[in-house]
Amino acid sequence: MRHSAIRKSFEEFLRERDLKLTPQRIRVFERAFGTHEHFSAEEFYSWMRQEDGPRVSRATVYRTLALLVEGGFLECLDTGSGETLFEHVVGHRHHDHLVCSECGRIEEFFDEEIEMRQQAIAEKFGFELETHSMRLFGLCPSCRREARRAAAD
Amino acid sequence: MRHSAIRKSFEEFLRERDLKLTPQRIRVFERAFGTHEHFSAEEFYSWMRQEDGPRVSRATVYRTLALLVEGGFLECLDTGSGETLFEHVVGHRHHDHLVCSECGRIEEFFDEEIEMRQQAIAEKFGFELETHSMRLFGLCPSCRREARRAAAD
DNA sequence: ATAAGTGCAAAGAGTTTGCATGTTC
DNA sequence: GAACATGCAAACTCTTTGCACTTAT
């Protein structure tokens, strides 16, 4: 989906729910879709303070990010570090994450076979599968090298 | 592994690290292995207050649960609700979780094929896989029935 | 004796909320 | 102008920490 189409569907989403299109919501939306990074709410708020544009308070950042998740524009990705990370999902294919347990680096991957087995498992238990979260934790290539170097001393 | 053997390995673990076997640690250990439930630290602390035994403070609950995780006796399972859940893992085969997004009910499963693909994916990215967390979210059988009933009205 | 453990209360993250004020539709 | 949104600061939840005191080894 192109950016303009996503933006349209965001405006549509607001209209459907009788929510208003405010400068703050526009800015949060645009910024969230203007990055390919994963970000935390606090990080996002710091971008709001540093960059130009309509002032957006911390409360509005939290409220708007939650709204975007509800609307299915963003997804939460929780790395186990206490803070929730967000990433945009509309216009992107579903994927899961590899997280470096040392430096936090994140890689994305998708595996058709795993997706199918997940569906089969949910069915076996009588669950209606909605979403899933899969994170693989381990040492990324550079942290492995680092670890080997340290071990050699 | 039998309970007594796990208890022995816990005592061994403490000895190795020059940690002391205190009444608090014994009580936390026994209680954690005396349940098959998943529990949060706060929940666990409330058990400590309600049930009989040596007094254990909130700080000690947090410290000791973390210690048990380090020792590989417990594992964290983070359901995305903000609080960390624990479950004992020694004497239990590795498994992943199906979580009901409505009532929070948790089912455990294990899939050899998925485990193998995870390993393969990590290798493809040059990661040294340490652990993973996979949670499937959806409606459990009884919440599905509930939802259907509500929709029928 | 000594190193480690405990409880307490205070501090810290990250996140949510009540309320008065401001804005969109 | 009515309903909704925002900013602010205070509140909240979960978790961690500094410190004086206690205990296992």
Coordinates of C-alpha atoms (C1' of nucleotides) in Angstrom, one line a residue:
Chain A
M1 CA 0.0 0.0 0.0
R2 CA 1.3 3.4 -0.9
H3 CA 1.8 6.1 1.8
S4 CA -1.1 8.2 0.5
A5 CA -3.4 5.2 0.6
I6 CA -2.4 4.4 4.2
R7 CA -2.9 8.0 5.2
K8 CA -6.4 7.8 3.6
S9 CA -7.3 4.7 5.5
F10 CA -6.1 6.4 8.7
E11 CA -8.4 9.3 8.1
E12 CA -11.2 6.9 7.3
F13 CA -10.6 5.1 10.5
L14 CA -10.9 8.3 12.5
R15 CA -14.1 9.3 10.7
E16 CA -15.7 5.9 11.3
R17 CA -15.2 6.3 15.0
D18 CA -16.1 10.0 15.2
L19 CA -12.6 10.9 16.1
K20 CA -11.1 14.1 15.0
L21 CA -8.2 14.7 12.7
T22 CA -6.0 16.9 14.8
P23 CA -2.5 18.3 14.0
Q24 CA -1.1 16.1 16.7
R25 CA -2.6 12.9 15.3
I26 CA -1.4 13.8 11.8
R27 CA 2.1 14.4 13.1
V28 CA 2.2 11.2 15.1
F29 CA 0.9 9.2 12.2
E30 CA 3.3 10.7 9.7
R31 CA 6.3 10.2 12.0
A32 CA 5.4 6.6 12.8
F33 CA 5.2 5.8 9.1
G34 CA 8.2 7.9 8.3
T35 CA 10.6 5.5 10.0
H36 CA 11.4 1.9 9.4
E37 CA 12.8 1.6 12.9
H38 CA 11.2 0.0 15.9
F39 CA 10.6 2.6 18.6
S40 CA 9.4 3.0 22.1
A41 CA 6.8 5.5 23.2
E42 CA 9.4 7.5 25.1
E43 CA 11.8 7.5 22.2
F44 CA 8.9 8.7 20.0
Y45 CA 8.1 11.4 22.4
S46 CA 11.7 12.6 22.3
W47 CA 11.5 12.8 18.5
M48 CA 8.4 15.0 19.0
R49 CA 10.3 17.4 21.1
Q50 CA 13.4 17.5 18.9
E51 CA 11.8 17.8 15.5
D52 CA 9.7 20.5 14.1
G53 CA 5.9 20.4 14.0
P54 CA 2.9 20.9 16.2
R55 CA 3.7 20.4 19.8
V56 CA 2.7 16.9 21.0
S57 CA 2.6 16.1 24.7
R58 CA 3.7 12.8 26.2
A59 CA 0.1 11.9 27.0
T60 CA -0.9 12.4 23.4
V61 CA 1.9 10.3 22.2
Y62 CA 0.8 7.4 24.4
R63 CA -2.8 7.9 23.5
T64 CA -2.2 8.2 19.8
L65 CA 0.2 5.3 19.5
A66 CA -2.4 3.1 21.3
L67 CA -5.0 4.4 18.9
L68 CA -2.9 3.4 15.9
V69 CA -2.4 -0.1 17.4
E70 CA -6.2 -0.4 17.8
G71 CA -6.7 0.6 14.2
G72 CA -4.1 -2.0 13.1
F73 CA -1.7 0.6 11.8
L74 CA 1.0 -0.3 14.3
E75 CA 1.9 -3.4 16.2
C76 CA 3.4 -3.8 19.6
L77 CA 6.5 -5.9 19.9
D78 CA 7.5 -6.6 23.3
T79 CA 11.2 -7.4 23.8
G80 CA 11.0 -8.3 27.4
S81 CA 12.9 -5.3 28.5
G82 CA 10.0 -3.6 30.1
E83 CA 9.1 -1.2 27.5
T84 CA 6.9 -1.8 24.5
L85 CA 8.3 -1.2 21.1
F86 CA 6.1 -0.2 18.1
E87 CA 6.5 -0.8 14.4
H88 CA 4.2 0.0 11.6
V89 CA 2.5 -2.9 10.0
V90 CA 0.1 -1.6 7.3
G91 CA 1.7 -1.9 4.0
H92 CA 4.1 -4.4 5.4
R93 CA 4.1 -8.1 5.4
H94 CA 3.8 -9.9 8.7
H95 CA 7.1 -11.0 10.2
D96 CA 8.7 -12.1 13.4
H97 CA 11.9 -11.0 15.2
L98 CA 15.3 -12.1 16.0
V99 CA 16.6 -10.0 18.9
C100 CA 20.3 -9.8 20.0
S101 CA 20.3 -10.4 23.7
E102 CA 23.5 -8.4 24.0
C103 CA 23.1 -5.2 22.0
G104 CA 19.4 -5.3 21.2
R105 CA 19.8 -5.4 17.5
I106 CA 16.6 -6.6 15.8
E107 CA 16.3 -8.6 12.6
E108 CA 13.0 -9.5 10.9
F109 CA 12.1 -12.8 9.3
F110 CA 9.1 -14.7 8.0
D111 CA 8.7 -18.4 7.8
E112 CA 5.7 -19.9 6.0
E113 CA 6.1 -23.3 7.5
I114 CA 6.1 -21.9 11.1
E115 CA 3.0 -19.9 10.4
M116 CA 1.2 -23.0 9.2
R117 CA 2.1 -25.0 12.2
Q118 CA 1.0 -22.2 14.5
Q119 CA -2.4 -22.3 12.8
A120 CA -2.6 -26.1 13.2
I121 CA -1.6 -25.9 16.8
A122 CA -4.3 -23.3 17.6
E123 CA -6.9 -25.5 15.9
K124 CA -5.8 -28.5 17.8
F125 CA -6.6 -26.7 21.1
G126 CA -9.8 -25.2 19.7
F127 CA -8.4 -21.7 19.8
E128 CA -9.3 -19.1 17.2
L129 CA -5.9 -17.7 16.4
E130 CA -5.8 -13.9 16.2
T131 CA -2.1 -13.0 16.3
H132 CA 1.1 -14.3 17.6
S133 CA 4.4 -13.0 18.9
M134 CA 7.6 -14.9 18.3
R135 CA 11.0 -13.6 19.3
L136 CA 14.2 -15.5 19.0
F137 CA 16.9 -14.3 21.3
G138 CA 20.6 -14.9 20.8
L139 CA 23.9 -13.3 20.0
C140 CA 24.1 -11.4 16.7
P141 CA 27.2 -11.9 14.6
S142 CA 29.1 -9.0 15.9
C143 CA 28.3 -9.7 19.5
R144 CA 29.4 -13.3 18.9
R145 CA 32.8 -12.1 17.6
E146 CA 33.0 -9.8 20.6
A147 CA 32.3 -12.6 23.0
R148 CA 34.9 -14.8 21.3
R149 CA 37.5 -12.1 21.6
A150 CA 36.7 -11.6 25.3
A151 CA 36.9 -15.4 25.9
A152 CA 40.3 -15.5 24.2
D153 CA 41.9 -13.2 26.8
Chain B
M1 CA 13.5 -34.8 37.7
R2 CA 11.9 -35.5 41.1
H3 CA 11.3 -32.7 43.6
S4 CA 14.0 -33.8 45.9
A5 CA 16.5 -33.8 43.1
I6 CA 15.5 -30.3 42.0
R7 CA 15.8 -29.1 45.5
K8 CA 19.3 -30.6 45.7
S9 CA 20.3 -28.9 42.5
F10 CA 19.0 -25.6 43.9
E11 CA 21.1 -26.0 47.0
E12 CA 24.1 -27.0 44.9
F13 CA 23.5 -23.8 42.8
L14 CA 23.6 -21.6 45.9
R15 CA 26.7 -23.3 47.2
E16 CA 28.6 -22.9 43.9
R17 CA 28.0 -19.2 44.0
D18 CA 28.6 -18.8 47.7
L19 CA 25.0 -17.8 48.3
K20 CA 23.3 -18.7 51.5
L21 CA 20.5 -21.1 52.1
T22 CA 18.1 -18.9 54.0
P23 CA 14.5 -19.7 55.2
Q24 CA 13.3 -17.1 52.7
R25 CA 15.0 -18.7 49.7
I26 CA 13.8 -22.1 50.8
R27 CA 10.2 -20.9 51.1
V28 CA 10.2 -19.1 47.8
F29 CA 11.8 -22.1 46.0
E30 CA 9.3 -24.6 47.5
R31 CA 6.3 -22.4 46.7
A32 CA 7.4 -21.8 43.2
F33 CA 7.8 -25.5 42.6
G34 CA 4.6 -26.3 44.5
T35 CA 2.4 -24.8 41.8
H36 CA 1.8 -25.6 38.2
E37 CA 0.4 -22.2 37.6
H38 CA 2.1 -19.3 35.9
F39 CA 2.4 -16.4 38.4
S40 CA 3.5 -12.8 38.6
A41 CA 5.9 -11.5 41.3
E42 CA 3.1 -9.5 42.9
E43 CA 0.9 -12.5 43.0
F44 CA 3.6 -14.6 44.5
Y45 CA 4.2 -11.9 47.1
S46 CA 0.5 -12.1 48.1
W47 CA 0.9 -15.8 48.5
M48 CA 3.8 -15.2 50.8
R49 CA 1.6 -12.9 52.9
Q50 CA -1.4 -15.1 53.0
E51 CA 0.2 -18.5 53.6
D52 CA 2.2 -19.6 56.6
G53 CA 5.9 -19.7 56.8
P54 CA 9.0 -17.4 57.3
R55 CA 8.2 -13.8 56.5
V56 CA 9.3 -12.9 53.0
S57 CA 9.4 -9.2 51.9
R58 CA 8.5 -8.0 48.5
A59 CA 12.1 -7.1 47.8
T60 CA 13.2 -10.6 48.6
V61 CA 10.4 -12.1 46.4
Y62 CA 11.7 -10.1 43.4
R63 CA 15.3 -10.8 44.2
T64 CA 14.8 -14.5 44.7
L65 CA 12.6 -15.0 41.7
A66 CA 15.3 -13.3 39.6
L67 CA 17.9 -15.6 41.2
L68 CA 15.8 -18.7 40.2
V69 CA 15.6 -17.4 36.7
E70 CA 19.4 -17.0 36.6
G71 CA 19.8 -20.5 37.8
G72 CA 17.5 -21.8 35.1
F73 CA 14.9 -23.0 37.6
L74 CA 12.3 -20.6 36.5
E75 CA 11.6 -18.9 33.2
C76 CA 10.0 -15.6 32.4
L77 CA 7.0 -15.5 30.2
D78 CA 5.9 -12.2 29.2
T79 CA 2.3 -11.9 28.1
G80 CA 2.4 -8.4 26.9
S81 CA 0.3 -7.2 29.8
G82 CA 3.1 -5.3 31.5
E83 CA 3.9 -7.8 34.2
T84 CA 6.3 -10.7 33.9
L85 CA 4.9 -14.1 34.6
F86 CA 7.1 -16.9 35.9
E87 CA 6.9 -20.7 35.6
H88 CA 9.1 -23.4 36.7
V89 CA 11.1 -25.1 34.1
V90 CA 13.5 -27.6 35.7
G91 CA 11.9 -31.0 35.4
H92 CA 9.7 -29.8 32.6
R93 CA 10.2 -30.0 28.9
H94 CA 10.5 -26.8 27.0
H95 CA 7.2 -25.5 25.6
D96 CA 5.5 -22.4 24.3
H97 CA 2.2 -20.8 25.0
L98 CA -1.2 -20.3 23.6
V99 CA -2.8 -17.3 25.4
C100 CA -6.5 -16.5 25.4
S101 CA -6.8 -12.8 24.5
E102 CA -10.1 -12.6 26.3
C103 CA -9.8 -14.5 29.6
G104 CA -6.0 -15.0 29.8
R105 CA -6.2 -18.7 30.0
I106 CA -2.9 -20.3 29.0
E107 CA -2.2 -23.6 27.3
E108 CA 1.2 -25.1 26.7
F109 CA 2.4 -26.8 23.5
F110 CA 5.6 -28.0 21.9
D111 CA 6.3 -28.4 18.3
E112 CA 9.5 -30.1 17.1
E113 CA 9.2 -28.8 13.6
I114 CA 9.0 -25.2 14.7
E115 CA 11.9 -25.6 17.0
M116 CA 14.0 -26.8 14.1
R117 CA 13.0 -24.0 11.8
Q118 CA 13.8 -21.5 14.5
Q119 CA 17.3 -22.9 14.8
A120 CA 17.7 -22.7 11.0
I121 CA 16.5 -19.1 10.9
A122 CA 19.0 -18.0 13.6
E123 CA 21.8 -19.7 11.7
K124 CA 20.8 -18.0 8.5
F125 CA 21.2 -14.7 10.2
G126 CA 24.4 -15.7 11.9
F127 CA 22.9 -15.5 15.3
E128 CA 23.7 -17.9 18.1
L129 CA 20.3 -18.8 19.3
E130 CA 19.9 -18.8 23.1
T131 CA 16.2 -18.9 23.8
H132 CA 13.0 -17.9 22.3
S133 CA 9.5 -16.8 23.2
M134 CA 6.5 -17.7 21.2
R135 CA 3.0 -16.9 22.2
L136 CA -0.1 -17.5 20.1
F137 CA -3.0 -15.2 21.0
G138 CA -6.6 -16.0 20.2
L139 CA -9.9 -17.0 21.7
C140 CA -10.1 -20.1 23.7
P141 CA -13.0 -22.5 23.1
S142 CA -15.2 -21.1 25.9
C143 CA -14.6 -17.5 24.9
R144 CA -15.4 -18.4 21.3
R145 CA -18.7 -19.8 22.4
E146 CA -19.3 -16.7 24.5
A147 CA -18.5 -14.5 21.5
R148 CA -20.8 -16.4 19.3
R149 CA -23.6 -16.2 21.8
A150 CA -23.1 -12.4 22.1
A151 CA -23.1 -12.0 18.4
A152 CA -26.4 -13.9 18.1
D153 CA -28.2 -11.3 20.1
Chain C
dA1 C1' 34.1 -13.1 62.2
dT2 C1' 32.6 -12.1 57.8
dA3 C1' 30.4 -12.1 53.8
dA4 C1' 25.9 -12.3 52.4
dG5 C1' 20.8 -11.6 53.0
dT6 C1' 16.8 -9.2 54.7
dG7 C1' 13.2 -5.6 55.3
dC8 C1' 12.0 -1.2 54.7
dA9 C1' 10.9 2.7 52.5
dA10 C1' 12.2 5.5 48.8
dA11 C1' 13.2 5.9 44.1
dG12 C1' 12.7 4.6 39.2
dA13 C1' 10.9 3.2 34.9
dG14 C1' 7.0 3.2 31.8
dT15 C1' 2.4 4.3 31.3
dT16 C1' -2.3 6.0 32.5
dT17 C1' -5.7 9.3 34.1
dG18 C1' -8.6 13.4 36.0
dC19 C1' -9.5 17.8 34.9
dA20 C1' -9.5 22.4 33.1
dT21 C1' -8.7 24.3 28.7
dG22 C1' -8.7 24.3 23.7
dT23 C1' -10.1 22.6 19.0
dT24 C1' -12.5 20.2 15.2
dC25 C1' -16.6 19.2 13.0
Chain D
dG1 C1' -21.8 24.8 20.4
dA2 C1' -21.2 20.0 21.4
dA3 C1' -18.3 16.5 21.5
dC4 C1' -14.0 15.4 21.4
dA5 C1' -8.7 16.2 22.1
dT6 C1' -5.0 18.2 24.4
dG7 C1' -1.6 19.3 28.1
dC8 C1' -0.3 19.1 32.5
dA9 C1' 0.7 17.1 36.7
dA10 C1' -0.5 13.7 39.6
dA11 C1' -1.3 8.9 40.1
dC12 C1' -0.4 4.1 39.3
dT13 C1' 1.9 -0.4 38.5
dC14 C1' 5.7 -3.1 38.5
dT15 C1' 10.3 -3.4 39.8
dT16 C1' 14.8 -2.0 41.7
dT17 C1' 17.9 0.0 45.1
dG18 C1' 20.4 2.2 49.3
dC19 C1' 21.0 1.4 53.8
dA20 C1' 20.9 -0.2 58.5
dC21 C1' 20.3 -4.4 60.6
dT22 C1' 20.4 -9.6 60.8
dT23 C1' 22.0 -14.3 59.9
dA24 C1' 24.2 -18.4 57.6
dT25 C1' 28.5 -20.4 57.2

